[in-house]
PDB file of C-alpha atoms in Angstrom:
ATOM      1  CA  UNK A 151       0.000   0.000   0.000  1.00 65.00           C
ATOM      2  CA  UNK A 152       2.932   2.265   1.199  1.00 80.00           C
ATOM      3  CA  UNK A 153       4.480   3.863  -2.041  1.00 84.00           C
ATOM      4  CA  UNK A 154       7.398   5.731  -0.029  1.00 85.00           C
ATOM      5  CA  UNK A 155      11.293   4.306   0.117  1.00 86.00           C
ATOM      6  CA  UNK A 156      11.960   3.245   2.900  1.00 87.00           C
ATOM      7  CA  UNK A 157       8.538   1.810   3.461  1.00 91.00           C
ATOM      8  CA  UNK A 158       5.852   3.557   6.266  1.00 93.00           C
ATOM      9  CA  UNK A 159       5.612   1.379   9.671  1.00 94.00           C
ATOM     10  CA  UNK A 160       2.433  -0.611   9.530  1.00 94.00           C
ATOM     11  CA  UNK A 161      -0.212   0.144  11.545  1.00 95.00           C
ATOM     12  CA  UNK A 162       0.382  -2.734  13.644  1.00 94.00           C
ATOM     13  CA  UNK A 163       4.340  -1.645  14.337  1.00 93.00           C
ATOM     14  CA  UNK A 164       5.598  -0.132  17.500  1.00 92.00           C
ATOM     15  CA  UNK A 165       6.784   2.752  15.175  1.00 92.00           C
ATOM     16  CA  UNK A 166       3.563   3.131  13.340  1.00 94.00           C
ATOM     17  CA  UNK A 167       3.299   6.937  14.162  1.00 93.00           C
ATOM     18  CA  UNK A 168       6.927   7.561  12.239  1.00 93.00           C
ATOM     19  CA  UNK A 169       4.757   6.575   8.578  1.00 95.00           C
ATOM     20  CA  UNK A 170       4.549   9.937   6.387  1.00 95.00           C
ATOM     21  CA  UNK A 171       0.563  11.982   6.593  1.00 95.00           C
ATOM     22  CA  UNK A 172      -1.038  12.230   3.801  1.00 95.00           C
ATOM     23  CA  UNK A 173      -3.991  14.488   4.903  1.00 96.00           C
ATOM     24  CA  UNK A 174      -3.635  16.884   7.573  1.00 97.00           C
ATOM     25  CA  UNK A 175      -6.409  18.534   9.131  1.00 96.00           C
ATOM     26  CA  UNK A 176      -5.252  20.899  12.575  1.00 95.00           C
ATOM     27  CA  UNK A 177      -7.748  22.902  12.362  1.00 96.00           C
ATOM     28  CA  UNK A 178      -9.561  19.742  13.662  1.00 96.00           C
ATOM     29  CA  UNK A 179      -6.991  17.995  15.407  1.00 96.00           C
ATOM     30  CA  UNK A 180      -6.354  15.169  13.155  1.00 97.00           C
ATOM     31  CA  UNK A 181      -3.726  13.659  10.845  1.00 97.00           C
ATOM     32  CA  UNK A 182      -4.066  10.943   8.187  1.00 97.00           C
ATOM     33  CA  UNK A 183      -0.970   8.514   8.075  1.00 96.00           C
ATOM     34  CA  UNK A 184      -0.087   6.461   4.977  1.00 95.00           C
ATOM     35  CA  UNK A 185      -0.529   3.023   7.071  1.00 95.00           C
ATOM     36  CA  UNK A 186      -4.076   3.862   7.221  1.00 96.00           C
ATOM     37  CA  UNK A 187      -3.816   4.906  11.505  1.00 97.00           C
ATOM     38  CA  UNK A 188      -5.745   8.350  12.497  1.00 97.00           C
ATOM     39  CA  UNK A 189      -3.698  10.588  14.678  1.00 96.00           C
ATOM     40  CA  UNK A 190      -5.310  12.607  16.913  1.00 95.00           C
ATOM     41  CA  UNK A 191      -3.483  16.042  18.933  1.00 93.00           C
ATOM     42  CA  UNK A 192      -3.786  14.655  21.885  1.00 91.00           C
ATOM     43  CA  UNK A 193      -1.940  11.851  20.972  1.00 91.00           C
ATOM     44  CA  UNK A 194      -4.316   9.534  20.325  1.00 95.00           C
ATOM     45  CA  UNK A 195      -4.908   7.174  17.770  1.00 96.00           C
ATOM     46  CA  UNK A 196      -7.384   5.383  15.650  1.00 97.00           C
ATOM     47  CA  UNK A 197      -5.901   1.956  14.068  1.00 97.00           C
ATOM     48  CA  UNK A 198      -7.561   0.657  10.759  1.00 96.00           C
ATOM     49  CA  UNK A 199      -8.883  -2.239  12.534  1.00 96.00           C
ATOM     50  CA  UNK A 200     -11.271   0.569  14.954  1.00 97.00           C
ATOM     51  CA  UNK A 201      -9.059  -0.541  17.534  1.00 96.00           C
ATOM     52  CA  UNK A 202      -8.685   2.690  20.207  1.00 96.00           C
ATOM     53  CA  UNK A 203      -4.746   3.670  21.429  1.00 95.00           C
ATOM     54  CA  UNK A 204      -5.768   6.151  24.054  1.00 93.00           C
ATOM     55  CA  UNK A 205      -3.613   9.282  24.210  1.00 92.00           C
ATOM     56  CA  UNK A 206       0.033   8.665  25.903  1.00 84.00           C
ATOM     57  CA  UNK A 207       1.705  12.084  26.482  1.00 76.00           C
ATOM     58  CA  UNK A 208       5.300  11.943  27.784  1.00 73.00           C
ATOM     59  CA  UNK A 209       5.114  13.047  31.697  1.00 67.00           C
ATOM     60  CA  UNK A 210       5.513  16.402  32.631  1.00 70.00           C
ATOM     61  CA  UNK A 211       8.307  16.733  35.118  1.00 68.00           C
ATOM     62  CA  UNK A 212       8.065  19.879  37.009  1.00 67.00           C
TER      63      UNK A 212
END
């Protein structure tokens, strides 16, 4: 499916939010990847297979 060299992640890799966006909408808060996965602001993520990957911001150390 992926037409870019080197390859996107898949949506099922541990890397999957490194694959290139192909529609990007801010203005709402989303992102498009080429592997298909949804990528929300907040961090969150919608997989292809409607699976949920709830937001996982890095802790802020004050």
């Amino acid at each position: 499916m992926c037409t870019h060299t080197p390859q996107c992640p898949s949506a099922s890799s541990p890397d999957r939010e490194a694959a290139q966006v192909v529609a990007a909408h801010p203005e709402q808060g989303w992102s498009l990847l080429c592997n298909a996965v949804l990528l929300f602001e907040d961090t969150g993520e919608l997989l292809p297979d409607g699976e949920i990957v709830a937001p996982h911001r890095p802790a802020v150390l004050v």
